[in-house]
Coordinates of N, CA and C in Angstrom, one line a residue:
X1 N 53.7 157.2 206.6 CA 53.8 158.5 207.3 C 54.1 158.3 208.8
X2 N 54.9 159.1 209.3 CA 55.3 159.0 210.7 C 54.3 159.5 211.7
X3 N 54.3 158.8 212.9 CA 53.3 159.2 213.9 C 53.9 160.4 214.6
X4 N 53.1 161.5 214.8 CA 53.7 162.7 215.4 C 54.0 162.4 216.9
X5 N 55.0 163.1 217.4 CA 55.4 162.9 218.8 C 54.4 163.6 219.7
X6 N 54.2 163.1 220.9 CA 53.3 163.7 221.9 C 54.2 164.4 222.9
X7 N 54.5 165.7 222.5 CA 55.5 166.4 223.4 C 54.9 166.7 224.8
X8 N 53.6 166.9 224.9 CA 53.0 167.1 226.2 C 53.2 165.9 227.1
X9 N 53.0 164.7 226.5 CA 53.2 163.5 227.3 C 54.6 163.3 227.7
X10 N 55.5 163.6 226.8 CA 57.0 163.5 227.2 C 57.4 164.5 228.2
X11 N 56.8 165.7 228.1 CA 57.1 166.7 229.1 C 56.6 166.3 230.5
X12 N 55.4 165.8 230.5 CA 54.8 165.3 231.7 C 55.6 164.2 232.4
X13 N 56.1 163.3 231.5 CA 56.9 162.2 232.0 C 58.2 162.7 232.6
X14 N 58.8 163.6 232.0 CA 60.0 164.2 232.5 C 59.8 165.0 233.8
X15 N 58.7 165.7 233.9 CA 58.3 166.4 235.1 C 58.1 165.5 236.2
X16 N 57.4 164.4 236.0 CA 57.2 163.4 237.0 C 58.5 162.7 237.5
X17 N 59.4 162.5 236.5 CA 60.7 161.9 236.9 C 61.5 162.8 237.7
X18 N 61.4 164.1 237.4 CA 62.2 165.1 238.2 C 61.6 165.2 239.6
X19 N 60.3 165.1 239.8 CA 59.6 165.1 241.1 C 60.1 163.9 241.9
X20 N 60.1 162.7 241.2 CA 60.6 161.5 241.9 C 62.0 161.6 242.4
X21 N 62.9 162.2 241.6 CA 64.3 162.3 241.9 C 64.4 163.3 243.1
X22 N 63.7 164.4 243.1 CA 63.8 165.3 244.2 C 63.3 164.7 245.5
X23 N 62.2 163.9 245.4 CA 61.6 163.3 246.6 C 62.6 162.3 247.1
X24 N 63.3 161.5 246.2 CA 64.3 160.5 246.6 C 65.4 161.2 247.3
X25 N 65.9 162.3 246.8 CA 67.0 163.1 247.4 C 66.6 163.5 248.8
X26 N 65.4 164.0 249.0 CA 65.0 164.5 250.3 C 64.9 163.3 251.3
X27 N 64.4 162.2 250.8 CA 64.3 161.0 251.7 C 65.7 160.5 252.1
X28 N 66.6 160.5 251.1 CA 68.0 160.0 251.4 C 68.7 161.0 252.3
X29 N 68.5 162.3 252.2 CA 69.1 163.2 253.2 C 68.6 163.0 254.6
X30 N 67.3 162.7 254.7 CA 66.7 162.4 256.0 C 67.3 161.1 256.6
X31 N 67.5 160.1 255.7 CA 68.1 158.9 256.2 C 69.5 159.1 256.6
X32 N 70.2 160.0 255.9 CA 71.6 160.3 256.3 C 71.7 161.0 257.6
X33 N 70.8 161.9 257.8 CA 70.8 162.6 259.1 C 70.5 161.6 260.3
X34 N 69.6 160.7 260.1 CA 69.3 159.7 261.1 C 70.5 158.7 261.3
X35 N 71.1 158.3 260.2 CA 72.2 157.3 260.2 C 73.4 157.8 260.9
X36 N 73.7 159.1 260.8 CA 74.9 159.7 261.4 C 74.6 160.1 262.8
X37 N 73.4 160.1 263.3 CA 73.1 160.5 264.7 C 72.8 161.9 264.8
X38 N 72.8 162.7 263.7 CA 72.5 164.1 263.7 C 71.1 164.4 264.0
X39 N 70.2 163.4 264.0 CA 68.8 163.7 264.4 C 68.7 164.0 265.9
X40 N 69.8 163.8 266.7 CA 69.8 164.2 268.1 C 69.9 165.7 268.2
X41 N 70.3 166.4 267.2 CA 70.4 167.8 267.2 C 69.1 168.4 267.0
X42 N 68.9 169.6 267.6 CA 67.6 170.3 267.3 C 67.7 170.8 265.8
X43 N 66.5 171.1 265.3 CA 66.5 171.6 263.9 C 67.3 172.9 263.7
X44 N 67.3 173.7 264.7 CA 68.1 175.0 264.6 C 69.6 174.7 264.6
X45 N 70.0 173.7 265.5 CA 71.4 173.4 265.5 C 71.9 172.7 264.2
X46 N 71.1 171.8 263.7 CA 71.4 171.2 262.4 C 71.5 172.2 261.3
X47 N 70.5 173.1 261.2 CA 70.5 174.1 260.2 C 71.8 175.0 260.3
X48 N 72.1 175.3 261.5 CA 73.3 176.1 261.7 C 74.6 175.5 261.3
X49 N 74.7 174.2 261.6 CA 75.9 173.4 261.2 C 75.9 173.3 259.6
X50 N 74.8 173.1 259.0 CA 74.8 173.0 257.6 C 75.1 174.3 256.9
X51 N 74.5 175.4 257.5 CA 74.8 176.7 256.9 C 76.3 177.0 257.0
X52 N 76.9 176.7 258.1 CA 78.3 176.9 258.3 C 79.1 176.1 257.3
X53 N 78.7 174.9 257.1 CA 79.5 174.0 256.2 C 79.3 174.5 254.7
X54 N 78.1 174.9 254.4 CA 77.8 175.4 253.0 C 78.6 176.7 252.7
X55 N 78.9 177.5 253.7 CA 79.6 178.8 253.5 C 81.1 178.7 253.7
X56 N 81.6 177.5 254.1 CA 83.0 177.3 254.3 C 83.8 177.4 253.0
X57 N 84.9 178.1 253.1 CA 85.8 178.3 251.9 C 87.1 177.6 252.1
X58 N 87.4 177.1 253.3 CA 88.7 176.5 253.6 C 88.8 175.1 252.9
X59 N 89.6 175.0 251.9 CA 89.7 173.8 251.2 C 90.2 172.6 252.0
X60 N 91.1 172.9 253.0 CA 91.6 171.8 253.8 C 90.5 171.3 254.7
X61 N 89.7 172.2 255.2 CA 88.5 171.8 256.1 C 87.6 170.9 255.3
X62 N 87.3 171.4 254.1 CA 86.3 170.6 253.2 C 86.9 169.2 252.9
X63 N 88.2 169.1 252.6 CA 88.8 167.8 252.4 C 88.7 166.9 253.6
X64 N 88.9 167.5 254.8 CA 88.8 166.7 256.0 C 87.4 166.2 256.2
X65 N 86.4 167.0 255.9 CA 85.0 166.6 255.9 C 84.7 165.5 254.9
X66 N 85.3 165.6 253.7 CA 85.1 164.6 252.7 C 85.7 163.3 253.1
X67 N 86.9 163.3 253.6 CA 87.5 162.1 254.1 C 86.7 161.4 255.2
X68 N 86.2 162.2 256.1 CA 85.4 161.7 257.2 C 84.1 161.1 256.7
X69 N 83.5 161.7 255.7 CA 82.3 161.2 255.1 C 82.5 159.9 254.3
X70 N 83.7 159.9 253.6 CA 84.0 158.6 252.9 C 84.3 157.5 253.9
X71 N 84.9 157.8 255.0 CA 85.1 156.8 256.0 C 83.8 156.3 256.6
X72 N 82.9 157.1 256.7 CA 81.5 156.8 257.2 C 80.9 155.8 256.3
X73 N 80.9 156.1 255.0 CA 80.2 155.3 254.0 C 80.9 154.0 253.8
X74 N 82.2 153.9 254.0 CA 83.0 152.7 253.8 C 82.8 151.8 255.1
X75 N 82.2 152.3 256.1 CA 82.0 151.5 257.3 C 82.8 151.8 258.5
X76 N 83.9 152.6 258.3 CA 84.8 152.9 259.4 C 84.2 153.9 260.4
X77 N 83.3 154.8 259.9 CA 82.7 155.8 260.8 C 81.4 155.4 261.3
X78 N 80.8 154.3 260.9 CA 79.5 153.9 261.3 C 79.5 153.4 262.8
X79 N 80.5 152.7 263.2 CA 80.6 152.3 264.6 C 80.7 153.5 265.5
X80 N 81.4 154.5 265.1 CA 81.6 155.7 265.9 C 80.2 156.4 266.1
X81 N 79.5 156.5 265.0 CA 78.1 157.1 265.0 C 77.2 156.3 265.9
X82 N 77.3 155.0 265.9 CA 76.4 154.2 266.8 C 76.8 154.4 268.2
X83 N 78.1 154.5 268.5 CA 78.5 154.8 269.9 C 78.0 156.1 270.4
X84 N 78.0 157.1 269.5 CA 77.6 158.5 269.9 C 76.1 158.5 270.2
X85 N 75.3 157.7 269.4 CA 73.9 157.7 269.5 C 73.3 156.6 270.4
X86 N 74.2 155.7 270.8 CA 73.7 154.7 271.8 C 73.1 153.5 271.1
X87 N 73.3 153.2 269.9 CA 72.7 152.0 269.3 C 72.7 152.1 267.8
X88 N 71.9 151.3 267.2 CA 71.8 151.2 265.7 C 71.0 152.5 265.2
X89 N 71.4 152.9 264.0 CA 70.6 154.0 263.4 C 69.2 153.6 263.2
X90 N 68.3 154.6 263.5 CA 66.8 154.3 263.3 C 66.5 154.6 261.8
X91 N 65.6 153.7 261.3 CA 65.3 153.9 259.8 C 63.8 153.8 259.7
X92 N 63.3 154.7 258.8 CA 61.9 154.7 258.5 C 61.6 153.5 257.6
X93 N 60.3 153.0 257.7 CA 59.9 151.9 256.9 C 59.8 152.4 255.4
X94 N 60.4 151.7 254.5 CA 60.3 152.2 253.1 C 58.9 152.2 252.5
X95 N 58.6 153.1 251.7 CA 57.3 153.2 251.1 C 57.3 152.2 249.9
X96 N 56.2 151.6 249.6 CA 56.1 150.7 248.5 C 56.5 151.4 247.2
X97 N 57.4 150.8 246.4 CA 57.9 151.4 245.2 C 58.9 152.4 245.4
X98 N 59.4 152.6 246.6 CA 60.4 153.7 246.8 C 61.8 153.3 246.3
X99 N 62.6 154.2 246.1 CA 64.0 154.0 245.6 C 64.8 153.4 246.7
X100 N 66.0 152.8 246.3 CA 66.9 152.3 247.3 C 67.4 153.4 248.2
X101 N 67.5 153.2 249.5 CA 68.1 154.2 250.4 C 69.6 154.4 250.2
X102 N 70.0 155.6 250.6 CA 71.4 156.0 250.5 C 72.3 155.1 251.4
X103 N 71.7 154.8 252.6 CA 72.4 154.1 253.6 C 71.5 152.9 254.0
X104 N 72.1 151.6 253.8 CA 71.3 150.4 254.1 C 71.5 149.9 255.5
X105 N 72.2 150.6 256.3 CA 72.4 150.1 257.7 C 73.8 149.6 257.9
X106 N 74.1 149.1 259.1 CA 75.4 148.7 259.5 C 75.9 147.5 258.6
X107 N 77.2 147.5 258.3 CA 77.8 146.4 257.6 C 77.6 146.4 256.1
X108 N 76.9 147.4 255.5 CA 76.8 147.4 254.1 C 77.7 148.5 253.5
X109 N 78.1 148.3 252.3 CA 79.0 149.3 251.7 C 78.4 149.8 250.4

């Protein structure tokens, strides 16, 4: 005879995994803000910029942003971000058992 599935345990495991993924996403977004130098903006300025970007409908503008972001992650835009902020991006110390950051610092791709 087959052992019955413990649906409650599986649901709890999936819920825990979803919480971990959401937490990792929030952490990575914070690291991205810091790595790009956007942490120099006030919270209100940053929110305004993000709201403007989220409501943008101009495909050409979005494509230009995408290319600029791709250049940043490939290393071409990192030097410019360091010049704007006056040095290396600041990074928080990783928590034990945390996921890999979205941005590992200068020189990584």
